[in-house]
């Protein structure tokens, strides 16, 4: 496809996704990630009282695999932990880079659901659920 058509399709997809997120998560926090004065990504968080759901996290391709993702995610995990919240994410089971990052950050993983997603949760030590006896 011509570059202009690809840009148009990507823009339409982004607007559609953003509208869906705003409808599904009307109280979400939308943050722009900037580095050296350049916007390089976004992070969307929804406070669900017990935990904060990390709805979406996006970094521009040229800024991926450089440590930004884990650093930003860990900082937000710590920020919410200080407010008495754990965090959770849902990740497609075939998204190996994201799953690897989440495991390194200490998230625990559920079994895949019928959509092919796993839920990963992290709690600071003082908030970790007690194991069932």
MMTF fields as JSON, N, C-alpha, C and O atoms, coordinates in Angstrom:
{
  "mmtfVersion": "1.0.0",
  "mmtfProducer": "UNKNOWN",
  "numBonds": 531,
  "numAtoms": 532,
  "numGroups": 133,
  "numChains": 1,
  "numModels": 1,
  "chainsPerModel": [1],
  "groupsPerChain": [133],
  "chainIdList": ["A"],
  "bondAtomList": [4, 2, 8, 6, 12, 10, 16, 14, 20, 18, 24, 22, 28, 26, 32, 30, 36, 34, 40, 38, 44, 42, 48, 46, 52, 50, 56, 54, 60, 58, 64, 62, 68, 66, 72, 70, 76, 74, 80, 78, 84, 82, 88, 86, 92, 90, 96, 94, 100, 98, 104, 102, 108, 106, 112, 110, 116, 114, 120, 118, 124, 122, 128, 126, 132, 130, 136, 134, 140, 138, 144, 142, 148, 146, 152, 150, 156, 154, 160, 158, 164, 162, 168, 166, 172, 170, 176, 174, 180, 178, 184, 182, 188, 186, 192, 190, 196, 194, 200, 198, 204, 202, 208, 206, 212, 210, 216, 214, 220, 218, 224, 222, 228, 226, 232, 230, 236, 234, 240, 238, 244, 242, 248, 246, 252, 250, 256, 254, 260, 258, 264, 262, 268, 266, 272, 270, 276, 274, 280, 278, 284, 282, 288, 286, 292, 290, 296, 294, 300, 298, 304, 302, 308, 306, 312, 310, 316, 314, 320, 318, 324, 322, 328, 326, 332, 330, 336, 334, 340, 338, 344, 342, 348, 346, 352, 350, 356, 354, 360, 358, 364, 362, 368, 366, 372, 370, 376, 374, 380, 378, 384, 382, 388, 386, 392, 390, 396, 394, 400, 398, 404, 402, 408, 406, 412, 410, 416, 414, 420, 418, 424, 422, 428, 426, 432, 430, 436, 434, 440, 438, 444, 442, 448, 446, 452, 450, 456, 454, 460, 458, 464, 462, 468, 466, 472, 470, 476, 474, 480, 478, 484, 482, 488, 486, 492, 490, 496, 494, 500, 498, 504, 502, 508, 506, 512, 510, 516, 514, 520, 518, 524, 522, 528, 526],
  "bondOrderList": [1, 1, 1, 1, 1, 1, 1, 1, 1, 1, 1, 1, 1, 1, 1, 1, 1, 1, 1, 1, 1, 1, 1, 1, 1, 1, 1, 1, 1, 1, 1, 1, 1, 1, 1, 1, 1, 1, 1, 1, 1, 1, 1, 1, 1, 1, 1, 1, 1, 1, 1, 1, 1, 1, 1, 1, 1, 1, 1, 1, 1, 1, 1, 1, 1, 1, 1, 1, 1, 1, 1, 1, 1, 1, 1, 1, 1, 1, 1, 1, 1, 1, 1, 1, 1, 1, 1, 1, 1, 1, 1, 1, 1, 1, 1, 1, 1, 1, 1, 1, 1, 1, 1, 1, 1, 1, 1, 1, 1, 1, 1, 1, 1, 1, 1, 1, 1, 1, 1, 1, 1, 1, 1, 1, 1, 1, 1, 1, 1, 1, 1, 1],
  "groupList": [{"groupName": "UNK", "atomNameList": ["N", "CA", "C", "O"], "elementList": ["N", "C", "C", "O"], "formalChargeList": [0, 0, 0, 0], "bondAtomList": [1, 0, 2, 1, 3, 2], "bondOrderList": [1, 1, 2], "singleLetterCode": "X", "chemCompType": "L-PEPTIDE LINKING"}],
  "groupTypeList": [0, 0, 0, 0, 0, 0, 0, 0, 0, 0, 0, 0, 0, 0, 0, 0, 0, 0, 0, 0, 0, 0, 0, 0, 0, 0, 0, 0, 0, 0, 0, 0, 0, 0, 0, 0, 0, 0, 0, 0, 0, 0, 0, 0, 0, 0, 0, 0, 0, 0, 0, 0, 0, 0, 0, 0, 0, 0, 0, 0, 0, 0, 0, 0, 0, 0, 0, 0, 0, 0, 0, 0, 0, 0, 0, 0, 0, 0, 0, 0, 0, 0, 0, 0, 0, 0, 0, 0, 0, 0, 0, 0, 0, 0, 0, 0, 0, 0, 0, 0, 0, 0, 0, 0, 0, 0, 0, 0, 0, 0, 0, 0, 0, 0, 0, 0, 0, 0, 0, 0, 0, 0, 0, 0, 0, 0, 0, 0, 0, 0, 0, 0, 0],
  "groupIdList": [1, 2, 3, 4, 5, 6, 7, 8, 9, 10, 11, 12, 13, 14, 15, 16, 17, 18, 19, 20, 21, 22, 23, 24, 25, 26, 27, 28, 29, 30, 31, 32, 33, 34, 35, 36, 37, 38, 39, 40, 41, 42, 43, 44, 45, 46, 47, 48, 49, 50, 51, 52, 53, 54, 55, 56, 57, 58, 59, 60, 61, 62, 63, 64, 65, 66, 67, 68, 69, 70, 71, 72, 73, 74, 75, 76, 77, 78, 79, 80, 81, 82, 83, 84, 85, 86, 87, 88, 89, 90, 91, 92, 93, 94, 95, 96, 97, 98, 99, 100, 101, 102, 103, 104, 105, 106, 107, 108, 109, 110, 111, 112, 113, 114, 115, 116, 117, 118, 119, 120, 121, 122, 123, 124, 125, 126, 127, 128, 129, 130, 131, 132, 133],
  "secStructList": [7, 7, 2, 2, 2, 2, 2, 2, 2, 2, 2, 2, 2, 2, 2, 2, 2, 2, 2, 2, 2, 2, 2, 2, 7, 6, 6, 7, 3, 3, 3, 3, 3, 3, 3, 6, 6, 3, 3, 3, 3, 3, 3, 3, 3, 3, 3, 7, 1, 1, 3, 3, 3, 3, 3, 3, 3, 3, 3, 7, 4, 4, 4, 6, 6, 1, 1, 2, 2, 2, 2, 2, 2, 2, 2, 2, 2, 2, 2, 2, 2, 2, 6, 6, 7, 3, 3, 3, 3, 3, 3, 3, 6, 6, 7, 2, 2, 2, 2, 2, 2, 2, 2, 2, 6, 6, 7, 3, 3, 7, 7, 7, 7, 6, 6, 1, 3, 3, 3, 3, 3, 3, 7, 7, 4, 4, 4, 7, 7, 7, 7, 7, 7],
  "xCoordList": [0.834, 0.0, 0.877, 1.974, 0.409, 1.157, 1.259, 0.374, 2.343, 2.589, 1.44, 1.069, 0.872, -0.23, -1.444, -2.125, -1.712, -2.842, -2.571, -3.47, -1.361, -1.0, -1.17, -1.714, -0.7, -0.85, -2.319, -2.686, -3.161, -4.593, -5.22, -6.012, -4.86, -5.393, -4.933, -5.727, -3.667, -3.147, -3.813, -4.127, -4.029, -4.693, -6.128, -6.581, -6.832, -8.212, -8.245, -9.118, -7.306, -7.243, -6.956, -7.569, -6.034, -5.693, -6.894, -7.175, -7.601, -8.78, -9.871, -10.52, -10.072, -11.07, -10.697, -11.543, -9.439, -8.981, -9.12, -9.576, -8.734, -8.832, -10.283, -10.569, -11.199, -12.616, -13.147, -13.928, -12.722, -13.138, -12.636, -13.393, -11.362, -10.809, -11.548, -11.866, -11.82, -12.512, -13.931, -14.439, -14.571, -15.895, -15.828, -16.634, -14.871, -14.743, -14.163, -14.503, -13.288, -12.577, -12.68, -11.688, -13.884, -14.081, -13.268, -13.031, -12.841, -12.08, -10.588, -9.844, -10.155, -8.744, -7.833, -8.24, -6.593, -5.548, -4.752, -4.224, -4.667, -3.923, -2.652, -2.715, -1.507, -0.223, 0.573, 0.645, 1.162, 2.081, 3.489, 3.885, 4.229, 5.613, 6.512, 6.445, 7.351, 8.261, 9.7, 9.98, 10.594, 12.023, 12.775, 12.596, 13.624, 14.382, 13.473, 13.819, 12.307, 11.395, 10.563, 9.8, 10.696, 9.953, 8.921, 9.234, 7.692, 6.665, 6.976, 7.026, 7.185, 7.593, 6.594, 6.787, 5.517, 4.547, 3.434, 3.308, 2.614, 1.511, 1.303, 1.719, 0.646, 0.312, -1.093, -1.391, -1.961, -3.34, -3.563, -3.301, -4.055, -4.276, -5.713, -6.258, -6.316, -7.677, -7.638, -7.327, -7.949, -7.974, -9.239, -10.358, -9.033, -10.156, -10.32, -10.92, -9.818, -9.87, -8.836, -7.881, -8.985, -7.987, -6.691, -5.595, -6.838, -5.681, -5.885, -6.977, -4.808, -4.877, -4.63, -3.645, -5.528, -5.425, -4.617, -5.001, -3.503, -2.732, -3.387, -3.133, -4.221, -5.053, -4.21, -4.384, -3.301, -2.507, -1.208, -1.141, -0.185, 1.14, 1.743, 1.815, 2.168, 2.686, 3.946, 3.973, 4.986, 6.215, 6.479, 6.245, 6.965, 7.356, 8.408, 9.27, 8.351, 9.264, 10.75, 11.493, 11.176, 12.593, 13.008, 14.198, 12.037, 12.338, 12.057, 12.173, 11.692, 11.447, 12.768, 13.758, 12.757, 13.924, 15.137, 16.277, 14.873, 15.958, 15.83, 16.537, 14.928, 14.76, 13.682, 13.39, 13.073, 12.019, 10.798, 10.26, 10.365, 9.149, 9.213, 8.343, 10.232, 10.311, 10.47, 9.872, 11.258, 11.481, 10.186, 9.88, 9.435, 8.179, 7.153, 6.485, 7.031, 6.068, 6.399, 5.501, 7.679, 8.081, 7.793, 7.303, 8.088, 7.824, 6.335, 5.965, 5.482, 4.035, 3.567, 2.686, 4.147, 3.813, 4.126, 3.325, 5.283, 5.687, 4.8, 4.458, 4.436, 3.555, 2.215, 1.709, 1.639, 0.352, 0.495, -0.408, 1.61, 1.843, 1.851, 1.327, 2.436, 2.468, 1.065, 0.843, 0.118, -1.284, -2.112, -3.33, -1.437, -2.127, -2.791, -3.804, -2.233, -2.819, -1.796, -0.608, -2.286, -1.524, -1.798, -2.518, -1.231, -1.457, -1.775, -1.398, -2.481, -2.776, -2.721, -2.915, -2.453, -2.47, -3.082, -3.111, -3.565, -3.985, -3.123, -2.985, -2.541, -1.59, -1.939, -2.269, -1.864, -2.063, -0.948, 0.212, -1.301, -0.358, 0.819, 1.866, 0.661, 1.766, 2.62, 3.502, 2.372, 3.155, 4.358, 4.397, 5.32, 6.474, 7.253, 7.619, 7.526, 8.284, 7.574, 8.21, 6.262, 5.522, 5.462, 5.641, 5.214, 5.173, 6.519, 6.575, 7.588, 8.933, 9.171, 9.679, 8.804, 8.966, 8.148, 8.655, 6.894, 6.031, 6.585, 6.557, 7.078, 7.656, 8.889, 9.067, 9.737, 10.924, 10.532, 11.262, 9.393, 8.936, 8.192, 7.798, 7.994, 7.378, 5.897, 5.283, 5.3, 3.886, 3.696, 4.563, 2.555, 2.188, 1.102, 0.275, 1.126, 0.304, -0.798, -0.589, -1.986, -3.111, -3.013, -2.119, -3.945, -4.079, -4.706, -5.46, -4.404, -5.023, -6.544, -7.082, -7.222, -8.672, -9.041, -8.167, -10.336, -10.814, -10.416, -10.452, -10.042, -9.611, -8.125, -7.643, -7.405, -5.962, -5.179, -4.034, -5.786, -5.131, -4.849, -5.561, -3.798, -3.536, -3.621, -3.316, -4.034, -4.013, -2.772, -2.465, -2.071, -0.897, -1.149, -1.642, -0.803, -1.012, 0.274, 1.104, 0.419, 1.536, 1.014, 0.233, 1.455, 1.124, 2.405, 3.324, 2.475, 3.606, 3.492, 2.388, 4.606, 4.576, 3.501, 2.858, 3.301, 2.322, 0.879, -0.023, 0.644, -0.715, -0.969, -2.083, 0.048, -0.085, -1.187, -1.243, -2.061, -3.106, -2.488, -1.461, -3.128, -2.649, -3.057, -4.176, -2.145, -2.492, -3.654, -3.767, -4.497, -5.613, -5.081, -4.142, -5.677, -5.219, -5.949, -5.692],
  "yCoordList": [-1.184, 0.0, 1.244, 1.228, 2.309, 3.571, 4.092, 3.856, 4.796, 5.298, 6.159, 6.06, 7.001, 7.874, 7.051, 7.417, 5.957, 5.109, 4.408, 4.293, 3.95, 3.317, 4.306, 3.963, 5.541, 6.58, 6.83, 6.971, 6.885, 7.108, 5.956, 6.182, 4.718, 3.546, 3.52, 3.234, 3.814, 3.825, 4.91, 4.691, 6.072, 7.161, 6.769, 7.026, 6.158, 5.732, 4.663, 4.688, 3.735, 2.684, 3.29, 2.894, 4.239, 4.887, 5.641, 5.548, 6.388, 7.128, 6.173, 6.442, 5.07, 4.085, 3.449, 3.311, 3.066, 2.463, 3.453, 3.086, 4.695, 5.714, 5.938, 6.075, 5.978, 6.153, 4.965, 5.138, 3.768, 2.57, 2.624, 2.349, 2.977, 3.079, 4.137, 3.912, 5.279, 6.345, 5.916, 6.322, 5.097, 4.584, 3.529, 3.55, 2.613, 1.524, 1.978, 1.431, 2.977, 3.436, 4.959, 5.665, 5.465, 6.921, 7.674, 8.873, 6.991, 7.66, 7.373, 7.675, 6.797, 6.42, 7.64, 8.743, 7.401, 8.417, 8.171, 7.078, 9.175, 9.09, 9.909, 11.111, 9.276, 9.969, 9.851, 8.783, 10.954, 10.961, 10.766, 11.419, 9.881, 9.626, 10.444, 10.334, 11.262, 12.109, 11.807, 11.469, 11.938, 11.743, 12.749, 12.813, 13.538, 14.59, 15.5, 15.887, 15.838, 16.752, 16.139, 16.844, 14.841, 14.155, 13.218, 12.479, 13.246, 12.314, 10.946, 10.773, 9.971, 8.643, 7.546, 6.396, 7.885, 6.85, 7.354, 8.551, 6.397, 6.714, 5.563, 4.43, 5.885, 4.892, 5.225, 6.385, 4.219, 4.419, 3.547, 2.345, 4.175, 3.483, 3.698, 4.796, 2.637, 2.717, 2.224, 1.059, 3.099, 2.716, 1.893, 2.372, 0.647, -0.251, -0.492, -1.491, 0.374, 0.366, -0.581, -0.107, -1.892, -2.825, -2.777, -2.801, -2.71, -2.681, -1.578, -1.031, -1.274, -0.36, -1.182, -1.914, -1.054, -1.79, -0.952, 0.17, -1.494, -0.847, -1.232, -2.309, -0.354, -0.61, -0.757, -1.705, 0.187, 0.165, 0.908, 1.877, 0.426, 1.02, 0.897, -0.191, 2.019, 2.044, 2.889, 4.012, 2.341, 3.09, 3.067, 2.054, 4.176, 4.224, 3.142, 2.918, 2.474, 1.362, 1.679, 0.829, 2.876, 3.216, 3.368, 3.481, 3.371, 3.501, 2.211, 2.183, 1.156, -0.129, -0.871, -0.611, -1.793, -2.642, -1.815, -2.173, -0.697, 0.157, 0.424, 1.271, -0.3, -0.149, 0.825, 0.931, 1.548, 2.496, 1.786, 2.211, 0.717, 0.011, -0.45, -0.098, -1.238, -1.681, -0.516, -0.536, 0.479, 1.608, 2.367, 2.697, 2.645, 3.386, 2.545, 3.039, 1.278, 0.397, 0.253, 0.339, 0.034, -0.118, 1.163, 1.101, 2.306, 3.574, 3.727, 4.166, 3.367, 3.467, 2.433, 2.718, 1.237, 0.222, 0.752, 0.592, 1.377, 1.911, 3.088, 3.224, 3.925, 5.048, 4.557, 5.074, 3.547, 3.022, 2.244, 2.277, 1.546, 0.821, 1.794, 1.479, 2.963, 3.979, 4.464, 4.998, 4.285, 4.654, 3.458, 3.555, 2.326, 1.141, 0.304, -0.346, 0.315, -0.45, -1.408, -1.099, -2.567, -3.446, -3.043, -2.078, -3.771, -3.482, -4.768, -5.862, -4.607, -5.758, -5.341, -4.174, -6.312, -6.113, -7.349, -8.418, -7.199, -8.334, -8.312, -7.278, -9.464, -9.554, -10.77, -11.832, -10.609, -11.766, -12.771, -12.395, -14.033, -15.094, -15.172, -15.719, -14.631, -14.667, -13.4, -13.246, -12.491, -11.262, -11.522, -11.064, -12.257, -12.68, -11.515, -11.607, -10.42, -9.331, -8.735, -8.471, -8.525, -7.952, -8.938, -8.546, -10.207, -11.214, -11.315, -11.418, -11.285, -11.357, -10.173, -10.342, -8.975, -7.785, -7.908, -7.629, -8.323, -8.439, -9.456, -9.217, -10.566, -11.574, -11.015, -11.237, -10.297, -9.687, -8.677, -8.497, -8.02, -7.027, -7.655, -6.945, -8.964, -9.659, -9.936, -10.336, -9.738, -10.063, -11.573, -12.323, -12.02, -13.435, -13.58, -12.69, -14.711, -14.915, -15.934, -16.958, -15.635, -16.571, -17.503, -17.379, -18.425, -19.29, -18.475, -17.538, -18.82, -18.098, -18.239, -19.283, -17.175, -17.241, -17.629, -17.896, -17.656, -18.082, -17.106, -17.47, -15.886, -14.91, -15.016, -14.388, -15.82, -15.925, -14.905, -14.597, -14.378, -13.413, -14.06, -14.965, -13.579, -13.927, -12.646, -11.558, -12.79, -11.658, -11.801, -12.885, -10.7, -10.679, -9.657, -8.56, -10.033, -9.14, -8.985, -9.893, -7.817, -7.551, -6.781, -5.84, -7.193, -6.493, -6.181, -7.0, -5.005, -4.768, -5.741, -6.169, -6.091, -7.124, -6.912, -7.874, -5.688, -5.434, -5.624, -5.7, -5.701, -5.848, -7.202, -7.477, -8.033, -9.314, -10.16, -10.288, -10.736, -11.606, -12.804, -13.336, -13.21, -14.381, -15.639, -15.727, -16.636, -17.891, -18.607, -18.566, -19.252, -20.009, -21.256, -21.89, -21.604, -22.795, -24.019, -25.103],
  "zCoordList": [0.0, 0.0, 0.0, 0.557, -0.611, -0.57, 0.871, 1.693, 1.156, 2.512, 3.021, 4.191, 2.163, 2.583, 3.026, 3.985, 2.341, 2.702, 4.036, 4.869, 4.237, 5.504, 6.65, 7.7, 6.444, 7.479, 7.795, 8.961, 6.769, 6.957, 7.745, 8.659, 7.387, 8.095, 9.547, 10.444, 9.784, 11.151, 11.986, 13.156, 11.393, 12.099, 12.459, 13.575, 11.532, 11.787, 12.882, 13.75, 12.84, 13.854, 15.228, 16.219, 15.292, 16.553, 17.129, 18.324, 16.273, 16.734, 17.225, 18.236, 16.523, 16.92, 18.26, 19.144, 18.404, 19.657, 20.809, 21.892, 20.583, 21.63, 22.047, 23.237, 21.085, 21.401, 22.201, 23.137, 21.831, 22.57, 24.003, 24.934, 24.192, 25.544, 26.358, 27.526, 25.752, 26.501, 26.886, 27.931, 26.046, 26.361, 27.466, 28.396, 27.366, 28.336, 29.672, 30.721, 29.63, 30.829, 30.946, 30.769, 31.246, 31.232, 32.281, 32.131, 33.336, 34.397, 34.317, 35.25, 33.216, 33.079, 33.049, 32.685, 33.443, 33.388, 32.11, 31.904, 31.264, 30.01, 30.155, 30.414, 29.993, 30.135, 28.845, 28.237, 28.443, 27.308, 27.853, 28.818, 27.241, 27.638, 26.728, 25.504, 27.339, 26.571, 26.98, 28.13, 26.018, 26.251, 25.402, 24.185, 26.06, 25.362, 24.539, 23.423, 25.097, 24.431, 23.318, 22.658, 23.1, 22.034, 22.654, 23.588, 22.137, 22.588, 22.001, 20.783, 22.895, 22.421, 22.759, 22.364, 23.492, 23.823, 24.703, 24.96, 25.167, 26.069, 27.035, 26.789, 28.144, 29.162, 29.639, 29.928, 29.726, 30.178, 31.408, 31.388, 32.486, 33.753, 34.226, 34.112, 34.755, 35.303, 36.744, 36.992, 37.693, 39.109, 39.367, 39.186, 39.793, 40.077, 41.582, 41.977, 42.397, 43.856, 44.463, 45.078, 44.317, 44.872, 44.074, 44.633, 42.779, 41.883, 40.85, 40.697, 40.157, 39.025, 37.778, 37.686, 36.826, 35.572, 34.597, 34.267, 34.136, 33.089, 31.771, 31.232, 31.264, 30.093, 28.829, 28.063, 28.621, 27.393, 27.624, 28.38, 26.954, 27.037, 25.652, 25.08, 25.13, 23.768, 23.721, 24.224, 23.112, 22.846, 21.356, 20.696, 20.82, 19.408, 19.159, 20.009, 18.016, 17.745, 17.977, 18.469, 17.63, 17.784, 19.249, 19.542, 20.176, 21.602, 22.371, 23.596, 21.667, 22.306, 22.511, 21.828, 23.461, 23.78, 24.196, 23.904, 24.886, 25.372, 26.868, 27.413, 27.532, 28.973, 29.395, 30.587, 28.445, 28.804, 29.386, 30.409, 28.743, 29.178, 30.614, 31.41, 30.974, 32.372, 33.36, 34.436, 33.008, 33.923, 34.18, 35.326, 33.142, 33.292, 34.044, 34.953, 33.666, 34.323, 35.801, 36.639, 36.145, 37.543, 38.325, 39.453, 37.747, 38.433, 38.737, 39.826, 37.78, 38.01, 39.026, 39.837, 38.993, 40.0, 41.397, 42.318, 41.555, 42.854, 43.273, 44.448, 42.319, 42.618, 43.153, 44.149, 42.482, 42.934, 44.232, 45.068, 44.419, 45.672, 46.845, 47.913, 46.657, 47.717, 48.06, 49.147, 47.144, 47.377, 47.847, 47.993, 48.082, 48.577, 47.507, 47.764, 46.313, 45.207, 44.604, 44.508, 44.203, 43.338, 41.901, 41.648, 40.971, 39.557, 38.811, 39.229, 37.696, 36.842, 35.387, 35.048, 34.539, 33.09, 32.461, 33.069, 31.251, 30.435, 29.187, 28.534, 28.86, 27.757, 26.905, 27.433, 25.591, 24.716, 24.975, 25.14, 25.01, 25.358, 24.386, 24.731, 23.174, 22.204, 22.216, 21.37, 23.163, 23.259, 24.178, 25.32, 23.656, 24.447, 25.068, 26.24, 24.339, 24.974, 26.198, 27.217, 26.094, 27.221, 28.385, 29.538, 28.092, 29.151, 29.861, 31.086, 29.097, 29.684, 30.616, 31.724, 30.164, 30.992, 32.275, 33.362, 32.159, 33.337, 34.334, 35.541, 33.847, 34.75, 35.457, 36.655, 34.732, 35.351, 36.421, 37.396, 36.252, 37.221, 38.396, 39.322, 38.375, 39.505, 39.404, 40.394, 38.243, 38.069, 38.107, 37.659, 38.644, 38.581, 37.517, 37.32, 36.849, 35.653, 35.887, 36.537, 35.343, 35.364, 34.157, 33.319, 34.098, 32.917, 31.784, 32.045, 30.533, 29.407, 29.418, 29.787, 29.01, 28.883, 27.45, 26.626, 27.166, 25.846, 24.741, 23.566, 25.086, 24.091, 23.759, 22.816, 24.548, 24.349, 25.152, 24.82, 26.205, 27.089, 28.436, 28.871, 29.085, 30.474, 31.291, 30.801, 32.524, 33.443, 34.312, 34.806, 34.489, 35.347, 36.439, 36.179, 37.674, 38.808, 39.6, 39.662, 40.201, 41.092, 42.282, 42.14, 43.461, 44.693, 45.449, 45.475, 46.064, 46.958, 48.136, 48.474, 48.756, 49.809, 50.876, 51.297, 51.312, 52.373, 51.913, 52.747, 50.608, 50.091, 49.423, 48.977, 49.355, 48.643, 49.285, 50.508, 48.456, 48.991, 49.708, 49.287, 50.788, 51.541, 50.805, 50.299, 50.736, 50.051, 50.772, 51.997, 49.979, 50.537, 51.237, 50.755, 52.363, 53.116, 52.695, 53.221]
}
